[in-house]
Amino acid sequence: MAVTLTATDKAPPSDGAAARRPVPEASARNGFRLVVPAVIVVVLVFVIPVLYIVWQSVSDPTIGLQNYAWLLTSSTNLQVLGRTIVVAIGATLITAVVGYPYAYLMSTSGPVLRGIMMALVLLPFWTSLMVRAFAWVIILQNNGVLNAILRGMGAPGVSLLGTTTATLIGMCQVLMPFMVLPMVAVMQSIDHRLPLAAQVMGASPQKAFRTVYFPLSLPGVFAGCLMVFILSLGFYITPALLGSPREQLLPNAIYAQVLELLNWGHGGAMAVALLMIVGVLLALVALLGRVFGVQIGKLGGTGL
């Protein structure tokens, strides 16, 4: 029986030809359909609520900017805003200083030690945030573990629970993985022969680290600092349990305005201020990255 070949019966093109062939319009349309559910979810659970908050900030109780005037003219609000930024900066600096040597040791150690250190980093993820916060309450309270140890050593006790210091301690413990993991991802992609080559050329180990290794690790540092600072601005449970109402942070103030006082206008103005701080931070990080020639996400796949 004679067989007639049609255009669809032709042999498939080689891999190189397939790579050069433009993407069919149907494939692009199917890819767009796959993204549609995710876009709908983002719009429903993020974009619309944010727009509603923004609208409430300029329309409750009447249309105008009275809520922003209340936010910017009240000394209490400015103190809360400044305290939130200071605590976020403090948590970012502490986790960066503590996390950098930990990440460096983790990226340069053997498989066994690296696995143990990775487990220690991931341990907070395996524990509930409430459990961790109450653990710090047990440790830092006046009759807690810390004061028992200090009094056992003959030292006077300290009163930390209900202070900004206790809030900072709890936040750093929770946020440490978000600082360490991006650093490790970048450091593992650095060729460790480069500092050795610098030492062969006459540089001291300190100078080789400062001039070769540290600049290459900056994308991880920037990514970790960005994540920790943004997360610090939105912390609520840890400041509520470890801090004090007299030293509350912006998320706690938003909660009080919206859910306790039912003042959506004031709460919306505070939320917009928090959103603007994050926007300014992103612009600042982009500017610093351009100044220092650092492109976050180029190394280690941090994706930020």
XYZ file of C-alpha atoms in Angstrom:
304
model
C 0.000 0.000 0.000
C 1.349 3.388 -0.948
C 1.999 5.837 1.891
C 1.676 9.581 1.307
C 3.752 11.875 3.533
C 2.199 15.164 4.621
C 3.738 18.218 6.255
C 3.009 16.806 9.734
C 4.851 13.562 8.925
C 8.195 15.278 8.422
C 11.042 14.438 10.788
C 11.249 16.762 13.828
C 13.935 19.420 13.658
C 17.151 19.031 15.585
C 17.568 20.539 19.074
C 19.487 23.476 17.682
C 16.799 24.227 15.130
C 14.115 23.959 17.850
C 16.038 26.403 20.032
C 16.254 28.908 17.166
C 12.600 28.530 16.243
C 10.426 31.333 17.712
C 7.936 30.375 20.408
C 4.550 29.723 18.831
C 1.802 32.112 19.744
C -0.259 29.225 21.128
C 2.521 28.279 23.573
C 2.798 31.857 24.800
C -0.960 31.985 25.276
C -0.908 28.726 27.264
C 1.895 30.075 29.457
C -0.142 33.181 30.173
C -3.098 31.012 31.193
C -0.897 29.265 33.752
C -0.038 32.617 35.345
C -3.623 33.874 35.504
C -4.635 31.985 38.716
C -1.598 33.312 40.590
C -2.305 36.859 39.383
C -5.940 36.577 40.504
C -4.889 35.379 43.963
C -2.366 38.222 44.337
C -4.959 40.793 43.277
C -7.619 39.419 45.642
C -5.506 38.909 48.763
C -2.956 41.716 48.386
C -3.694 44.444 45.855
C -7.365 44.999 46.719
C -6.819 45.022 50.537
C -3.904 47.442 50.144
C -5.964 49.737 47.928
C -8.795 49.560 50.461
C -6.438 50.572 53.265
C -5.138 53.468 51.178
C -8.693 54.577 50.452
C -9.638 54.372 54.135
C -6.651 56.542 55.024
C -7.999 59.427 52.921
C -11.755 58.883 53.343
C -12.393 57.977 56.984
C -14.219 59.771 58.537
C -14.249 62.343 55.716
C -12.335 62.703 52.479
C -9.097 64.564 53.094
C -5.589 64.289 54.493
C -6.545 64.738 58.154
C -5.311 61.238 59.051
C -1.840 61.955 57.663
C -1.805 65.301 59.445
C -2.672 63.466 62.678
C 0.132 60.978 62.002
C 2.806 63.581 61.295
C 1.869 66.145 63.968
C 1.534 63.803 66.947
C 4.757 63.391 68.911
C 3.598 59.953 70.091
C 3.112 58.749 66.535
C 6.504 60.079 65.482
C 8.095 58.308 68.435
C 6.411 55.046 67.446
C 7.525 55.522 63.832
C 11.092 56.349 64.830
C 11.249 53.465 67.332
C 10.061 51.031 64.665
C 12.761 52.142 62.229
C 15.471 52.081 64.921
C 14.500 48.591 66.069
C 14.409 47.347 62.464
C 17.867 48.832 61.788
C 19.183 47.355 65.045
C 17.830 43.888 64.227
C 19.323 44.124 60.731
C 22.777 45.157 61.961
C 22.892 42.574 64.762
C 21.815 39.701 62.533
C 24.279 40.812 59.825
C 27.231 41.046 62.234
C 26.408 37.727 63.902
C 25.270 35.957 60.749
C 28.212 36.829 58.471
C 30.923 34.789 60.266
C 28.413 31.994 60.791
C 27.603 31.939 57.073
C 31.302 32.120 56.166
C 32.154 29.154 58.404
C 29.155 27.266 57.079
C 30.128 27.828 53.426
C 33.758 26.785 53.982
C 33.211 23.782 56.284
C 32.865 20.111 55.390
C 29.581 18.342 54.627
C 28.992 17.047 58.180
C 29.597 20.344 59.968
C 27.708 22.200 57.240
C 24.708 19.921 57.736
C 24.763 20.475 61.503
C 25.006 24.236 61.074
C 22.219 24.196 58.492
C 20.006 22.282 60.926
C 20.715 24.880 63.621
C 19.798 27.660 61.205
C 16.587 25.960 60.139
C 15.605 25.019 63.689
C 13.557 28.231 64.211
C 11.530 27.365 61.092
C 10.513 24.087 62.688
C 9.229 25.759 65.858
C 6.116 27.850 66.235
C 6.621 31.591 66.551
C 4.420 31.649 69.639
C 6.480 28.902 71.291
C 9.692 30.805 70.620
C 8.241 34.051 71.974
C 7.005 32.407 75.173
C 10.383 30.667 75.556
C 11.991 34.119 75.607
C 9.390 35.223 78.181
C 10.502 32.352 80.419
C 14.165 33.243 79.928
C 13.951 37.036 80.291
C 11.344 37.508 83.024
C 12.432 38.747 86.439
C 12.345 35.236 87.940
C 13.470 33.601 84.707
C 16.432 31.527 83.646
C 18.718 34.478 82.853
C 18.275 36.164 86.233
C 18.667 32.815 88.022
C 22.035 32.342 86.325
C 23.131 35.915 87.085
C 22.142 35.670 90.746
C 23.847 32.280 90.946
C 27.061 33.965 89.773
C 26.640 36.728 92.352
C 25.651 39.379 89.824
C 22.564 41.579 90.175
C 19.539 40.606 88.131
C 18.341 42.548 85.114
C 14.805 43.467 84.149
C 14.540 42.899 80.416
C 11.002 41.673 79.805
C 8.770 44.504 78.656
C 11.609 46.517 77.131
C 12.769 47.253 73.608
C 15.900 45.220 74.307
C 13.806 42.086 74.904
C 11.918 42.766 71.674
C 15.200 43.140 69.804
C 16.563 39.877 71.231
C 13.476 37.935 70.201
C 13.388 39.476 66.730
C 17.061 38.705 66.064
C 16.552 35.063 67.022
C 13.568 34.740 64.700
C 15.138 36.639 61.803
C 18.603 35.087 61.864
C 17.802 32.416 59.202
C 16.628 35.120 56.787
C 20.069 36.724 57.078
C 22.218 33.593 57.041
C 20.643 31.657 54.182
C 21.091 34.338 51.449
C 24.684 34.850 52.606
C 25.422 31.122 52.430
C 23.850 30.881 48.975
C 26.166 33.610 47.672
C 29.288 32.478 49.539
C 28.990 28.933 48.201
C 29.099 30.311 44.661
C 32.379 32.191 45.292
C 35.525 30.539 44.020
C 37.596 30.187 47.189
C 40.775 30.019 45.132
C 40.493 33.750 44.446
C 41.575 34.880 47.962
C 44.372 32.298 47.802
C 45.488 33.765 44.483
C 45.563 37.216 46.078
C 47.729 35.869 48.898
C 50.061 34.258 46.365
C 50.420 37.690 44.769
C 51.549 39.139 48.095
C 48.359 40.222 49.881
C 47.928 39.385 53.541
C 44.999 37.085 54.481
C 43.130 40.063 55.951
C 43.666 42.169 52.830
C 42.723 39.270 50.541
C 39.500 38.803 52.470
C 38.730 42.538 52.535
C 39.501 43.258 48.891
C 38.525 39.989 47.187
C 36.161 37.823 49.210
C 34.030 40.430 50.990
C 33.046 42.389 47.823
C 32.003 39.133 46.165
C 29.801 38.295 49.167
C 28.019 41.675 49.198
C 25.003 40.476 47.151
C 24.199 37.998 49.918
C 24.681 40.656 52.591
C 22.411 43.088 50.747
C 19.762 40.427 50.179
C 19.806 39.337 53.822
C 19.669 42.910 55.125
C 16.777 43.707 52.807
C 14.752 40.701 53.940
C 15.454 41.200 57.642
C 14.693 44.929 57.599
C 11.381 44.518 55.773
C 10.315 41.657 58.036
C 11.341 43.657 61.118
C 9.015 46.488 60.137
C 6.032 44.140 60.186
C 6.735 42.233 63.394
C 3.709 42.016 65.688
C 3.682 38.907 67.947
C 7.207 39.225 69.339
C 6.887 42.946 70.298
C 3.426 42.239 71.747
C 4.736 39.466 74.045
C 8.238 40.707 74.856
C 7.752 44.463 74.636
C 5.619 46.971 76.456
C 2.572 49.007 75.352
C 4.570 52.118 76.288
C 7.261 51.099 73.778
C 5.036 49.652 71.093
C 6.039 49.423 67.449
C 4.105 50.521 64.384
C 2.357 47.148 63.690
C 1.059 47.087 67.271
C -0.152 50.680 66.924
C -1.960 49.777 63.671
C -3.631 46.840 65.422
C -4.779 49.095 68.266
C -6.179 51.719 65.903
C -8.012 49.277 63.616
C -9.217 46.447 65.843
C -9.440 48.069 69.279
C -10.420 51.659 68.495
C -12.061 50.852 65.113
C -10.346 53.932 63.669
C -9.622 52.745 60.165
C -8.479 56.151 58.966
C -5.656 56.441 61.488
C -4.707 52.789 61.026
C -4.704 53.222 57.257
C -2.432 56.246 57.457
C -0.007 54.267 59.617
C -0.101 51.325 57.209
C 0.589 53.593 54.241
C 3.518 55.106 56.134
C 4.872 51.605 56.697
C 4.448 50.824 53.007
C 6.263 54.008 52.036
C 9.178 53.146 54.329
C 9.562 49.816 52.519
C 9.436 51.616 49.165
C 12.119 54.076 50.241
C 14.231 51.181 51.468
C 13.979 49.375 48.136
C 14.991 52.543 46.301
C 17.908 53.023 48.702
C 19.097 49.435 48.220
C 18.891 49.845 44.451
C 20.923 53.065 44.710
C 23.550 51.469 46.957
C 23.731 48.470 44.646
C 24.413 50.801 41.725
C 27.011 52.767 43.689
C 28.881 49.661 44.846
C 28.295 47.778 41.601
C 26.355 45.018 43.357
C 23.538 43.237 41.568
C 21.495 41.269 44.064
C 20.430 37.931 42.673
C 23.328 37.578 40.231
C 25.137 35.219 42.563
C 23.686 32.353 44.502
C 20.211 32.690 43.086
C 18.921 34.782 45.956
C 16.227 36.004 43.660
C 15.864 39.421 45.278
